[in-house]
JSON list of C-alpha atoms in Angstrom, two decimals:
[
{"chain": "A", "resi": 975, "resn": "GLY", "atom": "CA", "xyz": [110.89, 119.50, 105.10]},
{"chain": "A", "resi": 976, "resn": "ALA", "atom": "CA", "xyz": [111.32, 116.58, 102.72]},
{"chain": "A", "resi": 977, "resn": "VAL", "atom": "CA", "xyz": [109.40, 116.92, 99.47]},
{"chain": "A", "resi": 978, "resn": "VAL", "atom": "CA", "xyz": [108.25, 114.20, 97.12]},
{"chain": "A", "resi": 979, "resn": "SER", "atom": "CA", "xyz": [106.84, 115.04, 93.72]},
{"chain": "A", "resi": 980, "resn": "GLN", "atom": "CA", "xyz": [104.93, 112.97, 91.19]},
{"chain": "A", "resi": 981, "resn": "HIS", "atom": "CA", "xyz": [104.40, 113.42, 87.51]},
{"chain": "A", "resi": 982, "resn": "PRO", "atom": "CA", "xyz": [101.95, 113.56, 85.92]},
{"chain": "A", "resi": 983, "resn": "SER", "atom": "CA", "xyz": [99.27, 114.61, 88.39]},
{"chain": "A", "resi": 984, "resn": "TRP", "atom": "CA", "xyz": [96.62, 113.12, 86.17]},
{"chain": "A", "resi": 985, "resn": "VAL", "atom": "CA", "xyz": [96.58, 111.11, 82.97]},
{"chain": "A", "resi": 986, "resn": "ILE", "atom": "CA", "xyz": [93.96, 109.65, 80.66]},
{"chain": "A", "resi": 987, "resn": "CYS", "atom": "CA", "xyz": [94.94, 106.82, 78.39]},
{"chain": "A", "resi": 988, "resn": "LYS", "atom": "CA", "xyz": [93.28, 104.32, 76.13]},
{"chain": "A", "resi": 989, "resn": "SER", "atom": "CA", "xyz": [92.88, 100.68, 77.02]},
{"chain": "A", "resi": 990, "resn": "GLY", "atom": "CA", "xyz": [95.90, 98.65, 75.95]},
{"chain": "A", "resi": 991, "resn": "THR", "atom": "CA", "xyz": [98.43, 101.45, 76.17]},
{"chain": "A", "resi": 992, "resn": "SER", "atom": "CA", "xyz": [101.16, 101.94, 78.78]},
{"chain": "A", "resi": 993, "resn": "VAL", "atom": "CA", "xyz": [101.56, 104.81, 81.19]},
{"chain": "A", "resi": 994, "resn": "LYS", "atom": "CA", "xyz": [104.62, 105.85, 83.15]},
{"chain": "A", "resi": 995, "resn": "ILE", "atom": "CA", "xyz": [104.40, 107.66, 86.49]},
{"chain": "A", "resi": 996, "resn": "GLU", "atom": "CA", "xyz": [107.44, 109.33, 88.04]},
{"chain": "A", "resi": 997, "resn": "CYS", "atom": "CA", "xyz": [108.14, 109.79, 91.73]},
{"chain": "A", "resi": 998, "resn": "ARG", "atom": "CA", "xyz": [110.96, 112.07, 92.79]},
{"chain": "A", "resi": 999, "resn": "SER", "atom": "CA", "xyz": [112.47, 112.96, 96.14]},
{"chain": "A", "resi": 1000, "resn": "LEU", "atom": "CA", "xyz": [113.39, 116.60, 95.64]},
{"chain": "A", "resi": 1001, "resn": "ASP", "atom": "CA", "xyz": [115.62, 117.44, 98.58]},
{"chain": "A", "resi": 1002, "resn": "PHE", "atom": "CA", "xyz": [116.73, 114.10, 99.97]},
{"chain": "A", "resi": 1003, "resn": "GLN", "atom": "CA", "xyz": [117.91, 110.75, 98.76]},
{"chain": "A", "resi": 1004, "resn": "ALA", "atom": "CA", "xyz": [115.64, 107.76, 98.92]},
{"chain": "A", "resi": 1005, "resn": "THR", "atom": "CA", "xyz": [117.04, 104.28, 98.55]},
{"chain": "A", "resi": 1006, "resn": "THR", "atom": "CA", "xyz": [113.54, 102.96, 99.11]},
{"chain": "A", "resi": 1007, "resn": "MET", "atom": "CA", "xyz": [110.24, 104.23, 97.80]},
{"chain": "A", "resi": 1008, "resn": "PHE", "atom": "CA", "xyz": [106.79, 102.77, 98.13]},
{"chain": "A", "resi": 1009, "resn": "TRP", "atom": "CA", "xyz": [103.97, 102.68, 95.59]},
{"chain": "A", "resi": 1010, "resn": "TYR", "atom": "CA", "xyz": [100.37, 102.66, 96.76]},
{"chain": "A", "resi": 1011, "resn": "ARG", "atom": "CA", "xyz": [97.10, 102.40, 94.90]},
{"chain": "A", "resi": 1012, "resn": "GLN", "atom": "CA", "xyz": [93.87, 103.89, 96.17]},
{"chain": "A", "resi": 1013, "resn": "PHE", "atom": "CA", "xyz": [90.49, 103.15, 94.63]},
{"chain": "A", "resi": 1014, "resn": "PRO", "atom": "CA", "xyz": [87.62, 105.57, 95.25]},
{"chain": "A", "resi": 1015, "resn": "LYS", "atom": "CA", "xyz": [86.42, 105.58, 98.86]},
{"chain": "A", "resi": 1016, "resn": "GLN", "atom": "CA", "xyz": [88.97, 102.96, 99.82]},
{"chain": "A", "resi": 1017, "resn": "SER", "atom": "CA", "xyz": [92.21, 102.86, 101.72]},
{"chain": "A", "resi": 1018, "resn": "LEU", "atom": "CA", "xyz": [95.74, 103.00, 100.42]},
{"chain": "A", "resi": 1019, "resn": "MET", "atom": "CA", "xyz": [97.02, 99.58, 99.47]},
{"chain": "A", "resi": 1020, "resn": "LEU", "atom": "CA", "xyz": [100.73, 98.98, 99.09]},
{"chain": "A", "resi": 1021, "resn": "MET", "atom": "CA", "xyz": [101.60, 97.66, 95.65]},
{"chain": "A", "resi": 1022, "resn": "ALA", "atom": "CA", "xyz": [105.36, 97.38, 95.83]},
{"chain": "A", "resi": 1023, "resn": "THR", "atom": "CA", "xyz": [108.57, 98.54, 97.44]},
{"chain": "A", "resi": 1024, "resn": "SER", "atom": "CA", "xyz": [111.00, 100.15, 95.05]},
{"chain": "A", "resi": 1025, "resn": "ASN", "atom": "CA", "xyz": [114.67, 99.61, 95.87]},
{"chain": "A", "resi": 1026, "resn": "GLU", "atom": "CA", "xyz": [117.40, 101.70, 94.29]},
{"chain": "A", "resi": 1027, "resn": "GLY", "atom": "CA", "xyz": [119.72, 99.54, 92.22]},
{"chain": "A", "resi": 1028, "resn": "SER", "atom": "CA", "xyz": [117.78, 96.31, 92.70]},
{"chain": "A", "resi": 1029, "resn": "LYS", "atom": "CA", "xyz": [114.49, 94.66, 91.85]},
{"chain": "A", "resi": 1030, "resn": "ALA", "atom": "CA", "xyz": [111.28, 95.88, 93.36]},
{"chain": "A", "resi": 1031, "resn": "THR", "atom": "CA", "xyz": [109.42, 93.81, 95.92]},
{"chain": "A", "resi": 1032, "resn": "TYR", "atom": "CA", "xyz": [105.78, 93.30, 95.03]},
{"chain": "A", "resi": 1033, "resn": "GLU", "atom": "CA", "xyz": [102.93, 92.66, 97.42]},
{"chain": "A", "resi": 1034, "resn": "GLN", "atom": "CA", "xyz": [100.88, 89.52, 97.07]},
{"chain": "A", "resi": 1035, "resn": "GLY", "atom": "CA", "xyz": [98.39, 89.75, 94.25]},
{"chain": "A", "resi": 1036, "resn": "VAL", "atom": "CA", "xyz": [100.18, 92.55, 92.37]},
{"chain": "A", "resi": 1037, "resn": "GLU", "atom": "CA", "xyz": [101.31, 91.53, 88.89]},
{"chain": "A", "resi": 1038, "resn": "LYS", "atom": "CA", "xyz": [104.96, 92.49, 88.54]},
{"chain": "A", "resi": 1039, "resn": "ASP", "atom": "CA", "xyz": [104.84, 92.15, 84.76]},
{"chain": "A", "resi": 1040, "resn": "LYS", "atom": "CA", "xyz": [101.97, 94.59, 84.58]},
{"chain": "A", "resi": 1041, "resn": "PHE", "atom": "CA", "xyz": [103.26, 97.16, 87.04]},
{"chain": "A", "resi": 1042, "resn": "LEU", "atom": "CA", "xyz": [106.91, 97.71, 86.15]},
{"chain": "A", "resi": 1043, "resn": "ILE", "atom": "CA", "xyz": [108.99, 99.56, 88.70]},
{"chain": "A", "resi": 1044, "resn": "ASN", "atom": "CA", "xyz": [112.39, 101.07, 88.08]},
{"chain": "A", "resi": 1045, "resn": "HIS", "atom": "CA", "xyz": [114.43, 102.84, 90.75]},
{"chain": "A", "resi": 1046, "resn": "ALA", "atom": "CA", "xyz": [117.37, 103.98, 88.70]},
{"chain": "A", "resi": 1047, "resn": "SER", "atom": "CA", "xyz": [118.67, 106.70, 91.00]},
{"chain": "A", "resi": 1048, "resn": "LEU", "atom": "CA", "xyz": [118.52, 107.80, 94.61]},
{"chain": "A", "resi": 1049, "resn": "THR", "atom": "CA", "xyz": [115.88, 110.39, 93.77]},
{"chain": "A", "resi": 1050, "resn": "LEU", "atom": "CA", "xyz": [113.71, 108.77, 91.12]},
{"chain": "A", "resi": 1051, "resn": "SER", "atom": "CA", "xyz": [111.39, 105.79, 90.97]},
{"chain": "A", "resi": 1052, "resn": "THR", "atom": "CA", "xyz": [109.04, 105.10, 88.08]},
{"chain": "A", "resi": 1053, "resn": "LEU", "atom": "CA", "xyz": [105.92, 102.99, 87.87]},
{"chain": "A", "resi": 1054, "resn": "THR", "atom": "CA", "xyz": [104.81, 101.86, 84.42]},
{"chain": "A", "resi": 1055, "resn": "VAL", "atom": "CA", "xyz": [101.34, 100.45, 84.04]},
{"chain": "A", "resi": 1056, "resn": "THR", "atom": "CA", "xyz": [101.55, 98.23, 80.99]},
{"chain": "A", "resi": 1057, "resn": "SER", "atom": "CA", "xyz": [98.60, 97.33, 78.79]},
{"chain": "A", "resi": 1058, "resn": "ALA", "atom": "CA", "xyz": [96.32, 99.40, 80.97]},
{"chain": "A", "resi": 1059, "resn": "HIS", "atom": "CA", "xyz": [92.67, 98.46, 81.33]},
{"chain": "A", "resi": 1060, "resn": "PRO", "atom": "CA", "xyz": [89.73, 100.37, 82.83]},
{"chain": "A", "resi": 1061, "resn": "GLU", "atom": "CA", "xyz": [90.07, 98.42, 86.08]},
{"chain": "A", "resi": 1062, "resn": "ASP", "atom": "CA", "xyz": [93.54, 99.96, 86.50]},
{"chain": "A", "resi": 1063, "resn": "SER", "atom": "CA", "xyz": [91.94, 103.38, 86.84]},
{"chain": "A", "resi": 1064, "resn": "SER", "atom": "CA", "xyz": [92.93, 104.56, 90.28]},
{"chain": "A", "resi": 1065, "resn": "PHE", "atom": "CA", "xyz": [94.87, 107.07, 92.35]},
{"chain": "A", "resi": 1066, "resn": "TYR", "atom": "CA", "xyz": [98.54, 106.08, 92.52]},
{"chain": "A", "resi": 1067, "resn": "ILE", "atom": "CA", "xyz": [100.65, 107.54, 95.32]},
{"chain": "A", "resi": 1068, "resn": "CYS", "atom": "CA", "xyz": [104.32, 107.10, 96.07]},
{"chain": "A", "resi": 1069, "resn": "SER", "atom": "CA", "xyz": [106.11, 107.70, 99.33]},
{"chain": "A", "resi": 1070, "resn": "ALA", "atom": "CA", "xyz": [109.64, 107.76, 100.64]},
{"chain": "A", "resi": 1071, "resn": "PRO", "atom": "CA", "xyz": [110.88, 107.43, 104.21]},
{"chain": "A", "resi": 1072, "resn": "GLY", "atom": "CA", "xyz": [112.71, 110.37, 105.70]},
{"chain": "A", "resi": 1073, "resn": "THR", "atom": "CA", "xyz": [116.34, 110.09, 106.60]},
{"chain": "A", "resi": 1074, "resn": "VAL", "atom": "CA", "xyz": [115.99, 111.41, 110.13]},
{"chain": "A", "resi": 1075, "resn": "SER", "atom": "CA", "xyz": [112.54, 110.72, 111.49]},
{"chain": "A", "resi": 1076, "resn": "TYR", "atom": "CA", "xyz": [110.16, 107.81, 111.10]},
{"chain": "A", "resi": 1077, "resn": "GLU", "atom": "CA", "xyz": [107.91, 109.92, 108.91]},
{"chain": "A", "resi": 1078, "resn": "GLN", "atom": "CA", "xyz": [106.98, 108.87, 105.40]},
{"chain": "A", "resi": 1079, "resn": "TYR", "atom": "CA", "xyz": [106.74, 111.60, 102.78]},
{"chain": "A", "resi": 1080, "resn": "PHE", "atom": "CA", "xyz": [104.01, 111.20, 100.22]},
{"chain": "A", "resi": 1081, "resn": "GLY", "atom": "CA", "xyz": [103.86, 112.44, 96.68]},
{"chain": "A", "resi": 1082, "resn": "PRO", "atom": "CA", "xyz": [100.74, 114.35, 95.59]},
{"chain": "A", "resi": 1083, "resn": "GLY", "atom": "CA", "xyz": [99.41, 111.34, 93.71]},
{"chain": "A", "resi": 1084, "resn": "THR", "atom": "CA", "xyz": [98.58, 110.57, 90.09]},
{"chain": "A", "resi": 1085, "resn": "ARG", "atom": "CA", "xyz": [95.01, 110.08, 88.95]},
{"chain": "A", "resi": 1086, "resn": "LEU", "atom": "CA", "xyz": [94.96, 107.46, 86.17]},
{"chain": "A", "resi": 1087, "resn": "THR", "atom": "CA", "xyz": [91.87, 107.04, 84.04]},
{"chain": "A", "resi": 1088, "resn": "VAL", "atom": "CA", "xyz": [91.83, 104.30, 81.42]},
{"chain": "A", "resi": 1089, "resn": "THR", "atom": "CA", "xyz": [89.13, 104.60, 78.79]},
{"chain": "B", "resi": 878, "resn": "GLY", "atom": "CA", "xyz": [101.79, 90.29, 107.49]},
{"chain": "B", "resi": 879, "resn": "GLU", "atom": "CA", "xyz": [100.36, 93.19, 109.42]},
{"chain": "B", "resi": 880, "resn": "ASN", "atom": "CA", "xyz": [96.59, 93.74, 109.49]},
{"chain": "B", "resi": 881, "resn": "VAL", "atom": "CA", "xyz": [95.10, 97.01, 110.72]},
{"chain": "B", "resi": 882, "resn": "GLU", "atom": "CA", "xyz": [91.42, 97.37, 111.50]},
{"chain": "B", "resi": 883, "resn": "GLN", "atom": "CA", "xyz": [89.79, 100.77, 111.94]},
{"chain": "B", "resi": 884, "resn": "HIS", "atom": "CA", "xyz": [86.45, 101.81, 113.42]},
{"chain": "B", "resi": 885, "resn": "PRO", "atom": "CA", "xyz": [84.09, 103.46, 112.84]},
{"chain": "B", "resi": 886, "resn": "SER", "atom": "CA", "xyz": [83.94, 103.79, 109.08]},
{"chain": "B", "resi": 887, "resn": "THR", "atom": "CA", "xyz": [81.87, 106.96, 109.36]},
{"chain": "B", "resi": 888, "resn": "LEU", "atom": "CA", "xyz": [81.52, 109.38, 112.23]},
{"chain": "B", "resi": 889, "resn": "SER", "atom": "CA", "xyz": [79.43, 112.52, 112.56]},
{"chain": "B", "resi": 890, "resn": "VAL", "atom": "CA", "xyz": [79.87, 114.86, 115.51]},
{"chain": "B", "resi": 891, "resn": "GLN", "atom": "CA", "xyz": [78.57, 118.27, 116.41]},
{"chain": "B", "resi": 892, "resn": "GLU", "atom": "CA", "xyz": [81.02, 121.10, 116.09]},
{"chain": "B", "resi": 893, "resn": "GLY", "atom": "CA", "xyz": [82.83, 121.55, 119.37]},
{"chain": "B", "resi": 894, "resn": "ASP", "atom": "CA", "xyz": [82.37, 117.97, 120.48]},
{"chain": "B", "resi": 895, "resn": "SER", "atom": "CA", "xyz": [85.11, 115.33, 120.55]},
{"chain": "B", "resi": 896, "resn": "ALA", "atom": "CA", "xyz": [85.75, 112.58, 118.00]},
{"chain": "B", "resi": 897, "resn": "VAL", "atom": "CA", "xyz": [87.46, 109.27, 118.68]},
{"chain": "B", "resi": 898, "resn": "ILE", "atom": "CA", "xyz": [88.70, 106.81, 116.07]},
{"chain": "B", "resi": 899, "resn": "LYS", "atom": "CA", "xyz": [90.09, 103.44, 117.05]},
{"chain": "B", "resi": 900, "resn": "CYS", "atom": "CA", "xyz": [92.50, 101.03, 115.36]},
{"chain": "B", "resi": 901, "resn": "THR", "atom": "CA", "xyz": [93.83, 97.61, 116.19]},
{"chain": "B", "resi": 902, "resn": "TYR", "atom": "CA", "xyz": [96.89, 95.94, 114.72]},
{"chain": "B", "resi": 903, "resn": "SER", "atom": "CA", "xyz": [98.02, 92.35, 114.58]},
{"chain": "B", "resi": 904, "resn": "ASP", "atom": "CA", "xyz": [101.83, 92.39, 114.36]},
{"chain": "B", "resi": 905, "resn": "SER", "atom": "CA", "xyz": [103.48, 92.83, 117.74]},
{"chain": "B", "resi": 906, "resn": "ALA", "atom": "CA", "xyz": [106.67, 93.90, 115.94]},
{"chain": "B", "resi": 907, "resn": "SER", "atom": "CA", "xyz": [105.02, 97.10, 114.69]},
{"chain": "B", "resi": 908, "resn": "ASN", "atom": "CA", "xyz": [106.47, 100.08, 116.49]},
{"chain": "B", "resi": 909, "resn": "TYR", "atom": "CA", "xyz": [105.35, 103.18, 114.60]},
{"chain": "B", "resi": 910, "resn": "PHE", "atom": "CA", "xyz": [101.75, 104.32, 114.37]},
{"chain": "B", "resi": 911, "resn": "PRO", "atom": "CA", "xyz": [100.93, 107.43, 112.32]},
{"chain": "B", "resi": 912, "resn": "TRP", "atom": "CA", "xyz": [97.55, 109.02, 111.70]},
{"chain": "B", "resi": 913, "resn": "TYR", "atom": "CA", "xyz": [96.75, 110.70, 108.42]},
{"chain": "B", "resi": 914, "resn": "LYS", "atom": "CA", "xyz": [94.09, 113.12, 107.25]},
{"chain": "B", "resi": 915, "resn": "GLN", "atom": "CA", "xyz": [93.19, 112.91, 103.59]},
{"chain": "B", "resi": 916, "resn": "GLU", "atom": "CA", "xyz": [91.05, 115.31, 101.64]},
{"chain": "B", "resi": 917, "resn": "LEU", "atom": "CA", "xyz": [89.51, 114.30, 98.35]},
{"chain": "B", "resi": 918, "resn": "GLY", "atom": "CA", "xyz": [92.10, 113.88, 95.62]},
{"chain": "B", "resi": 919, "resn": "LYS", "atom": "CA", "xyz": [94.99, 114.86, 97.86]},
{"chain": "B", "resi": 920, "resn": "ARG", "atom": "CA", "xyz": [97.89, 113.07, 99.45]},
{"chain": "B", "resi": 921, "resn": "PRO", "atom": "CA", "xyz": [97.61, 111.79, 103.03]},
{"chain": "B", "resi": 922, "resn": "GLN", "atom": "CA", "xyz": [98.73, 114.41, 105.51]},
{"chain": "B", "resi": 923, "resn": "LEU", "atom": "CA", "xyz": [100.41, 113.30, 108.72]},
{"chain": "B", "resi": 924, "resn": "ILE", "atom": "CA", "xyz": [98.60, 114.80, 111.68]},
{"chain": "B", "resi": 925, "resn": "ILE", "atom": "CA", "xyz": [100.20, 112.93, 114.56]},
{"chain": "B", "resi": 926, "resn": "ASP", "atom": "CA", "xyz": [102.25, 109.81, 115.15]},
{"chain": "B", "resi": 927, "resn": "ILE", "atom": "CA", "xyz": [103.39, 107.72, 118.08]},
{"chain": "B", "resi": 928, "resn": "ARG", "atom": "CA", "xyz": [106.16, 105.25, 118.64]},
{"chain": "B", "resi": 929, "resn": "SER", "atom": "CA", "xyz": [105.81, 102.08, 120.66]},
{"chain": "B", "resi": 930, "resn": "ASN", "atom": "CA", "xyz": [107.90, 103.36, 123.55]},
{"chain": "B", "resi": 931, "resn": "VAL", "atom": "CA", "xyz": [105.29, 106.04, 124.30]},
{"chain": "B", "resi": 932, "resn": "GLY", "atom": "CA", "xyz": [101.74, 105.57, 125.60]},
{"chain": "B", "resi": 933, "resn": "GLU", "atom": "CA", "xyz": [100.27, 108.92, 124.71]},
{"chain": "B", "resi": 934, "resn": "LYS", "atom": "CA", "xyz": [101.10, 111.96, 122.64]},
{"chain": "B", "resi": 935, "resn": "LYS", "atom": "CA", "xyz": [99.25, 115.23, 122.31]},
{"chain": "B", "resi": 936, "resn": "ASP", "atom": "CA", "xyz": [99.46, 118.14, 119.88]},
{"chain": "B", "resi": 937, "resn": "GLN", "atom": "CA", "xyz": [96.97, 120.91, 120.62]},
{"chain": "B", "resi": 938, "resn": "ARG", "atom": "CA", "xyz": [93.48, 119.48, 119.87]},
{"chain": "B", "resi": 939, "resn": "ILE", "atom": "CA", "xyz": [94.79, 116.13, 118.67]},
{"chain": "B", "resi": 940, "resn": "ALA", "atom": "CA", "xyz": [95.99, 113.23, 120.80]},
{"chain": "B", "resi": 941, "resn": "VAL", "atom": "CA", "xyz": [96.90, 109.63, 120.19]},
{"chain": "B", "resi": 942, "resn": "THR", "atom": "CA", "xyz": [96.98, 106.83, 122.74]},
{"chain": "B", "resi": 943, "resn": "LEU", "atom": "CA", "xyz": [98.67, 103.46, 122.34]},
{"chain": "B", "resi": 944, "resn": "ASN", "atom": "CA", "xyz": [98.06, 100.24, 124.23]},
{"chain": "B", "resi": 945, "resn": "LYS", "atom": "CA", "xyz": [100.78, 97.82, 123.18]},
{"chain": "B", "resi": 946, "resn": "THR", "atom": "CA", "xyz": [99.44, 94.95, 125.24]},
{"chain": "B", "resi": 947, "resn": "ALA", "atom": "CA", "xyz": [96.05, 95.12, 123.60]},
{"chain": "B", "resi": 948, "resn": "LYS", "atom": "CA", "xyz": [97.52, 96.16, 120.24]},
{"chain": "B", "resi": 949, "resn": "HIS", "atom": "CA", "xyz": [95.27, 99.11, 119.77]},
{"chain": "B", "resi": 950, "resn": "PHE", "atom": "CA", "xyz": [95.69, 102.83, 119.34]},
{"chain": "B", "resi": 951, "resn": "SER", "atom": "CA", "xyz": [93.22, 105.68, 119.14]},
{"chain": "B", "resi": 952, "resn": "LEU", "atom": "CA", "xyz": [92.97, 109.18, 117.72]},
{"chain": "B", "resi": 953, "resn": "HIS", "atom": "CA", "xyz": [91.22, 111.82, 119.80]},
{"chain": "B", "resi": 954, "resn": "ILE", "atom": "CA", "xyz": [90.18, 115.17, 118.35]},
{"chain": "B", "resi": 955, "resn": "THR", "atom": "CA", "xyz": [88.75, 117.68, 120.80]},
{"chain": "B", "resi": 956, "resn": "GLU", "atom": "CA", "xyz": [86.82, 120.88, 120.11]},
{"chain": "B", "resi": 957, "resn": "THR", "atom": "CA", "xyz": [86.11, 119.76, 116.59]},
{"chain": "B", "resi": 958, "resn": "GLN", "atom": "CA", "xyz": [85.81, 122.32, 113.82]},
{"chain": "B", "resi": 959, "resn": "PRO", "atom": "CA", "xyz": [84.26, 122.13, 110.33]},
{"chain": "B", "resi": 960, "resn": "GLU", "atom": "CA", "xyz": [87.73, 121.98, 108.78]},
{"chain": "B", "resi": 961, "resn": "ASP", "atom": "CA", "xyz": [88.32, 118.71, 110.62]},
{"chain": "B", "resi": 962, "resn": "SER", "atom": "CA", "xyz": [85.89, 117.06, 108.19]},
{"chain": "B", "resi": 963, "resn": "ALA", "atom": "CA", "xyz": [87.92, 114.61, 106.09]},
{"chain": "B", "resi": 964, "resn": "VAL", "atom": "CA", "xyz": [88.87, 110.96, 105.86]},
{"chain": "B", "resi": 965, "resn": "TYR", "atom": "CA", "xyz": [91.27, 109.77, 108.53]},
{"chain": "B", "resi": 966, "resn": "PHE", "atom": "CA", "xyz": [93.55, 106.75, 108.24]},
{"chain": "B", "resi": 967, "resn": "CYS", "atom": "CA", "xyz": [95.57, 105.00, 110.88]},
{"chain": "B", "resi": 968, "resn": "ALA", "atom": "CA", "xyz": [98.63, 103.01, 109.89]},
{"chain": "B", "resi": 969, "resn": "ALA", "atom": "CA", "xyz": [101.29, 100.78, 111.36]},
{"chain": "B", "resi": 970, "resn": "SER", "atom": "CA", "xyz": [104.83, 99.91, 110.40]},
{"chain": "B", "resi": 971, "resn": "ASN", "atom": "CA", "xyz": [107.96, 98.27, 111.73]},
{"chain": "B", "resi": 972, "resn": "PHE", "atom": "CA", "xyz": [111.02, 100.32, 112.59]},
{"chain": "B", "resi": 973, "resn": "GLY", "atom": "CA", "xyz": [109.46, 103.38, 111.03]},
{"chain": "B", "resi": 974, "resn": "ASN", "atom": "CA", "xyz": [111.09, 103.16, 107.67]},
{"chain": "B", "resi": 975, "resn": "GLU", "atom": "CA", "xyz": [109.31, 100.08, 106.52]},
{"chain": "B", "resi": 976, "resn": "LYS", "atom": "CA", "xyz": [106.11, 99.86, 104.53]},
{"chain": "B", "resi": 977, "resn": "LEU", "atom": "CA", "xyz": [102.95, 101.22, 106.04]},
{"chain": "B", "resi": 978, "resn": "THR", "atom": "CA", "xyz": [99.83, 99.12, 106.48]},
{"chain": "B", "resi": 979, "resn": "PHE", "atom": "CA", "xyz": [96.79, 101.36, 106.48]},
{"chain": "B", "resi": 980, "resn": "GLY", "atom": "CA", "xyz": [93.48, 101.00, 108.23]},
{"chain": "B", "resi": 981, "resn": "THR", "atom": "CA", "xyz": [90.29, 101.14, 106.21]},
{"chain": "B", "resi": 982, "resn": "GLY", "atom": "CA", "xyz": [89.62, 104.79, 106.95]},
{"chain": "B", "resi": 983, "resn": "THR", "atom": "CA", "xyz": [87.05, 106.86, 108.82]},
{"chain": "B", "resi": 984, "resn": "ARG", "atom": "CA", "xyz": [85.01, 109.56, 107.17]},
{"chain": "B", "resi": 985, "resn": "LEU", "atom": "CA", "xyz": [84.58, 112.25, 109.78]},
{"chain": "B", "resi": 986, "resn": "THR", "atom": "CA", "xyz": [81.87, 114.86, 109.31]},
{"chain": "B", "resi": 987, "resn": "ILE", "atom": "CA", "xyz": [81.63, 117.85, 111.62]},
{"chain": "B", "resi": 988, "resn": "ILE", "atom": "CA", "xyz": [78.11, 119.20, 111.83]},
{"chain": "B", "resi": 989, "resn": "PRO", "atom": "CA", "xyz": [78.04, 123.00, 112.24]}
]
């Protein structure tokens, strides 16, 4: 089946620094990837749609200058949290749609803690 | 945009009994409705899905029903087991490859 990986699986950073999270489709190409954020005991909320070779589409209320998305290849999308603050601490999950079925394939998630 | 409501937020059932979780959606253009099981700190795991051209789908102890007219769909788990304890999310999307809108989640606890 289709596999999506994320790196790192967890990261701790200091307030004011930037953190980059990678999302890779390992055995298929993904022209589109999605980035979700999940706070403790809450649902997954879509942050943005990453489009290979073009600008990302951000959901309402998501600061595009704070959450930089780059989809430089058909297998890699990156999310950079700039000037991170404690309120950015969350579980970040990416997904990519399969090429055959309607199924979305999720990465294992990245736990970000900002101190 | 799409809005998905999910009920109940918590559900406790005796082992062996059935559990039902219900979702409603707002966008009549949505045509793909997956259900996910998520354990703490893990990615959502697809357990069953249904497309809008089908009213019901079953996979062993799990079934999903869809009422397009009423814009609601439900997850049914029969003969529940302790390992069914987790958080369950419904979701909806358009054409299947578009962004998913998730419900608020249901924490299911199976009481041995």
